[in-house]
Amino acid sequence: EMILTVKKFFALLLLWAILPASAAEPSEIIEKVDALMNPQARVMLRLTFKKNGRVNEFYEMKTYARDNNQKVIVRFTAPASSIGNDLIMLDRNVWMYQQNAGRTLRVPANLSFGDTGFSYGDIVRLNLKDNYNVTITRETDRQWVLDLVAKDRQSPYHRIEFTIAKDRFIPVKAVALSRAGQVIKTIEYKQIKNVNGRDKPTELLVTSPLSPGEESTMTYEAETPMVLAEQFFNRQNLALRLEERQ
């Protein structure tokens, strides 16, 4: 019996050695992607929307995020018509301050931002882990392909096929799908650069088979690690802009 037990032990060791390493948990993968793309920082972003090669819309914004991107402030710095009409995300809800009317309105996260290919959820960089149930559908030596299904209708997209590079948890491509399985848009993650000691994509390119000839690009211009005090993350501060007086 002792000999059989030892044989079984070494057989298990051999089996363990020849099998591929166990896959990471899907929730851990998406959490690492969230942490890479949406750190606690002040981020300067540029958004351009092109139609048939010509720029139709252009935005610049400054964002602050904390608590795993559960709280986000977006301050527009260009164009002049957008300055003051800022956004805040609290508890997965997106709010917009209308400066001319002096009021704050709730905005659906899946609503398109202007004519661009980005949604309001994309602009505030909605936390993926909190908004989607995640499973691994395919895996190679270099990549995971994740299936993200919205937890509820608050999420920008019903379903996302998300390709992630294994070595540094870098997102490669996200394909957003409707409930019927139709491709709504594709987001390609480009221009990998070292930002604050970590390699990450600094350009997101959105295209859609529903809108041929249109391209929307979000570019990370600068990222400064910082933790903005929680007291600034409230709807009243959209008008007060107290974080700018520190």
C-alpha positions as a printed NumPy array, in Angstrom:
array([[  0.   ,   0.   ,   0.   ],
       [  2.881,   2.317,   0.812],
       [  4.381,   1.724,  -2.651],
       [  1.02 ,   2.412,  -4.318],
       [  0.607,   5.634,  -2.34 ],
       [  4.071,   6.859,  -3.354],
       [  3.351,   5.97 ,  -6.987],
       [  0.093,   7.913,  -6.862],
       [  1.902,  10.879,  -5.333],
       [  4.514,  10.985,  -8.104],
       [  1.833,  10.427, -10.752],
       [ -0.018,  13.494,  -9.441],
       [  3.208,  15.491,  -9.453],
       [  3.843,  14.489, -13.056],
       [  0.287,  15.378, -14.057],
       [  0.605,  18.764, -12.36 ],
       [  3.889,  19.424, -14.187],
       [  2.549,  18.683, -17.673],
       [ -0.769,  20.49 , -17.306],
       [ -0.867,  24.226, -18.113],
       [ -0.79 ,  26.548, -15.138],
       [ -4.24 ,  27.156, -13.754],
       [ -5.905,  30.226, -15.18 ],
       [ -6.257,  33.323, -13.095],
       [ -9.712,  34.057, -11.75 ],
       [-11.734,  36.192, -14.223],
       [-12.586,  38.717, -11.507],
       [ -8.883,  39.09 , -10.655],
       [ -7.992,  39.682, -14.303],
       [-10.57 ,  42.417, -14.795],
       [ -9.651,  43.988, -11.442],
       [ -6.023,  44.275, -12.584],
       [ -7.142,  45.8  , -15.903],
       [ -9.278,  48.335, -14.03 ],
       [ -6.337,  49.221, -11.772],
       [ -4.014,  49.664, -14.762],
       [ -6.331,  51.794, -16.879],
       [ -8.068,  53.73 , -14.105],
       [ -5.661,  54.46 , -11.229],
       [ -6.286,  56.941,  -8.438],
       [ -4.921,  59.913, -10.337],
       [ -5.534,  63.158, -12.158],
       [ -5.653,  62.284, -15.852],
       [ -5.633,  64.641, -18.826],
       [ -7.57 ,  63.253, -21.795],
       [ -8.111,  64.34 , -25.381],
       [-11.043,  63.056, -27.434],
       [-11.431,  63.496, -31.188],
       [-14.244,  62.399, -33.459],
       [-13.523,  62.073, -37.175],
       [-15.991,  61.538, -39.984],
       [-14.585,  60.626, -43.382],
       [-11.141,  61.737, -42.218],
       [-12.205,  65.175, -40.972],
       [-12.398,  66.194, -37.302],
       [-16.027,  66.924, -36.413],
       [-15.744,  67.123, -32.626],
       [-12.866,  67.73 , -30.252],
       [-12.746,  67.668, -26.449],
       [-10.137,  68.008, -23.731],
       [-10.825,  67.048, -20.145],
       [ -9.261,  66.642, -16.729],
       [-10.449,  63.732, -14.605],
       [-10.044,  62.74 , -10.963],
       [-10.728,  59.192,  -9.744],
       [-10.689,  57.346,  -6.437],
       [-11.947,  54.144,  -4.786],
       [-11.246,  51.843,  -7.753],
       [-12.901,  54.306, -10.108],
       [-16.193,  54.206,  -8.237],
       [-16.001,  57.978,  -7.821],
       [-14.957,  60.104, -10.811],
       [-15.049,  63.82 , -11.643],
       [-14.661,  64.967, -15.272],
       [-13.831,  68.657, -15.897],
       [-13.951,  69.795, -19.529],
       [-11.229,  72.23 , -20.564],
       [-12.117,  72.431, -24.288],
       [-14.014,  73.366, -26.377],
       [-15.323,  76.56 , -24.807],
       [-18.938,  75.402, -25.219],
       [-18.281,  72.384, -22.944],
       [-16.408,  74.179, -20.15 ],
       [-18.504,  74.061, -16.99 ],
       [-20.785,  71.268, -18.207],
       [-18.91 ,  68.719, -16.135],
       [-19.616,  65.136, -15.105],
       [-19.451,  63.129, -11.922],
       [-19.947,  59.42 , -11.299],
       [-21.137,  58.264,  -7.887],
       [-22.267,  54.722,  -7.044],
       [-22.38 ,  53.818, -10.773],
       [-24.642,  56.8  , -11.55 ],
       [-23.449,  59.487, -13.977],
       [-24.505,  63.102, -13.409],
       [-23.978,  66.137, -15.646],
       [-23.967,  69.744, -14.496],
       [-25.663,  72.15 , -16.925],
       [-23.928,  75.423, -16.225],
       [-26.392,  77.684, -18.072],
       [-29.393,  76.199, -16.266],
       [-27.576,  75.752, -12.942],
       [-28.887,  72.229, -12.49 ],
       [-27.577,  68.661, -12.343],
       [-29.133,  65.89 , -14.423],
       [-28.658,  62.154, -14.323],
       [-27.307,  60.77 , -17.618],
       [-27.618,  57.122, -18.741],
       [-24.163,  55.536, -18.884],
       [-25.025,  53.941, -22.241],
       [-25.975,  57.266, -23.887],
       [-23.635,  58.348, -26.69 ],
       [-21.371,  61.257, -25.811],
       [-22.2  ,  63.814, -28.514],
       [-21.81 ,  62.237, -31.939],
       [-18.71 ,  60.308, -30.875],
       [-18.381,  56.542, -30.622],
       [-17.869,  56.798, -26.861],
       [-20.658,  56.531, -24.297],
       [-20.898,  58.587, -21.117],
       [-19.836,  55.415, -19.294],
       [-16.662,  55.394, -21.397],
       [-15.976,  59.057, -20.619],
       [-16.122,  58.5  , -16.852],
       [-14.249,  55.199, -17.398],
       [-16.812,  53.061, -15.64 ],
       [-15.36 ,  50.358, -13.371],
       [-15.703,  47.047, -15.255],
       [-15.58 ,  44.689, -12.273],
       [-18.522,  46.36 , -10.545],
       [-20.659,  46.521, -13.684],
       [-20.089,  43.198, -15.436],
       [-20.095,  39.482, -14.639],
       [-16.895,  38.039, -16.106],
       [-15.966,  34.606, -17.454],
       [-13.025,  33.327, -19.512],
       [-14.17 ,  32.015, -22.911],
       [-10.809,  31.365, -24.588],
       [ -7.167,  31.294, -23.555],
       [ -3.837,  31.08 , -25.381],
       [ -0.26 ,  31.285, -24.152],
       [ -0.368,  35.051, -24.537],
       [ -3.971,  36.174, -24.138],
       [ -7.277,  35.712, -22.367],
       [-10.586,  36.383, -24.081],
       [-13.141,  37.377, -21.471],
       [-16.918,  37.508, -21.748],
       [-18.365,  40.442, -19.821],
       [-22.138,  40.463, -19.308],
       [-23.817,  43.517, -17.818],
       [-25.157,  43.084, -14.294],
       [-28.021,  45.452, -15.086],
       [-29.19 ,  48.061, -17.587],
       [-27.043,  50.777, -15.991],
       [-23.969,  49.399, -17.763],
       [-22.977,  51.028, -21.083],
       [-23.033,  47.752, -23.056],
       [-25.002,  44.528, -22.673],
       [-22.004,  42.328, -23.449],
       [-18.297,  42.783, -24.216],
       [-15.77 ,  40.351, -25.684],
       [-12.563,  41.571, -24.095],
       [ -9.074,  40.436, -25.146],
       [ -6.329,  40.862, -22.52 ],
       [ -2.57 ,  40.286, -22.866],
       [ -1.373,  37.974, -20.086],
       [  2.088,  39.328, -19.399],
       [  1.082,  42.76 , -18.04 ],
       [ -2.746,  42.588, -18.009],
       [ -2.839,  45.035, -20.923],
       [ -6.189,  45.302, -22.75 ],
       [ -5.922,  44.641, -26.487],
       [ -9.44 ,  44.857, -27.891],
       [-13.031,  45.139, -26.658],
       [-15.99 ,  44.242, -28.886],
       [-19.315,  45.585, -27.582],
       [-22.387,  43.507, -28.471],
       [-26.126,  44.106, -28.307],
       [-28.572,  41.715, -26.657],
       [-29.145,  40.192, -30.092],
       [-25.41 ,  39.573, -30.499],
       [-24.867,  42.351, -33.052],
       [-21.494,  44.115, -32.948],
       [-22.104,  47.702, -31.835],
       [-18.531,  48.921, -31.717],
       [-14.92 ,  47.839, -31.365],
       [-12.43 ,  49.527, -29.049],
       [ -8.758,  48.977, -29.88 ],
       [ -6.14 ,  49.739, -27.233],
       [ -3.055,  51.282, -28.834],
       [  0.179,  53.197, -28.218],
       [  1.61 ,  51.204, -25.308],
       [  3.809,  53.528, -23.215],
       [  5.402,  53.49 , -19.79 ],
       [  3.265,  55.644, -17.514],
       [  4.387,  56.048, -13.907],
       [  6.407,  52.833, -14.094],
       [  3.773,  50.648, -15.777],
       [  3.203,  49.872, -19.448],
       [ -0.327,  50.695, -20.578],
       [ -2.281,  51.715, -23.687],
       [ -2.491,  55.497, -24.067],
       [ -4.883,  55.586, -27.02 ],
       [ -8.342,  54.051, -27.439],
       [ -9.73 ,  53.868, -30.981],
       [-13.464,  53.27 , -31.442],
       [-15.02 ,  52.156, -34.719],
       [-18.43 ,  50.722, -35.514],
       [-19.857,  48.7  , -38.414],
       [-23.029,  50.737, -37.881],
       [-21.179,  53.992, -38.669],
       [-18.629,  53.372, -41.439],
       [-16.202,  56.232, -42.006],
       [-16.339,  57.367, -38.367],
       [-13.501,  57.126, -35.835],
       [-13.363,  58.253, -32.222],
       [-10.052,  58.41 , -30.373],
       [ -9.372,  58.965, -26.67 ],
       [ -5.752,  59.817, -25.858],
       [ -4.157,  59.857, -22.413],
       [ -2.081,  63.055, -22.4  ],
       [ -0.857,  62.941, -18.788],
       [ -1.433,  60.95 , -15.602],
       [ -0.473,  62.256, -12.153],
       [ -0.97 ,  59.85 ,  -9.205],
       [ -2.996,  61.503,  -6.453],
       [ -5.846,  60.751,  -4.083],
       [ -8.395,  63.537,  -4.126],
       [-10.249,  63.858,  -0.814],
       [-13.622,  62.141,  -0.72 ],
       [-15.321,  65.397,   0.299],
       [-15.003,  66.691,  -3.274],
       [-16.96 ,  63.824,  -4.82 ],
       [-20.526,  65.085,  -4.57 ],
       [-22.985,  66.653,  -6.999],
       [-22.85 ,  70.062,  -5.341],
       [-19.147,  70.289,  -6.086],
       [-19.78 ,  70.15 ,  -9.83 ],
       [-20.739,  73.821,  -9.571],
       [-18.428,  74.776,  -6.677],
       [-15.211,  73.236,  -8.129],
       [-13.655,  73.162,  -4.672],
       [-10.857,  70.762,  -5.654],
       [ -9.362,  73.529,  -7.809],
       [ -8.878,  75.783,  -4.77 ],
       [ -6.528,  73.412,  -2.926]])
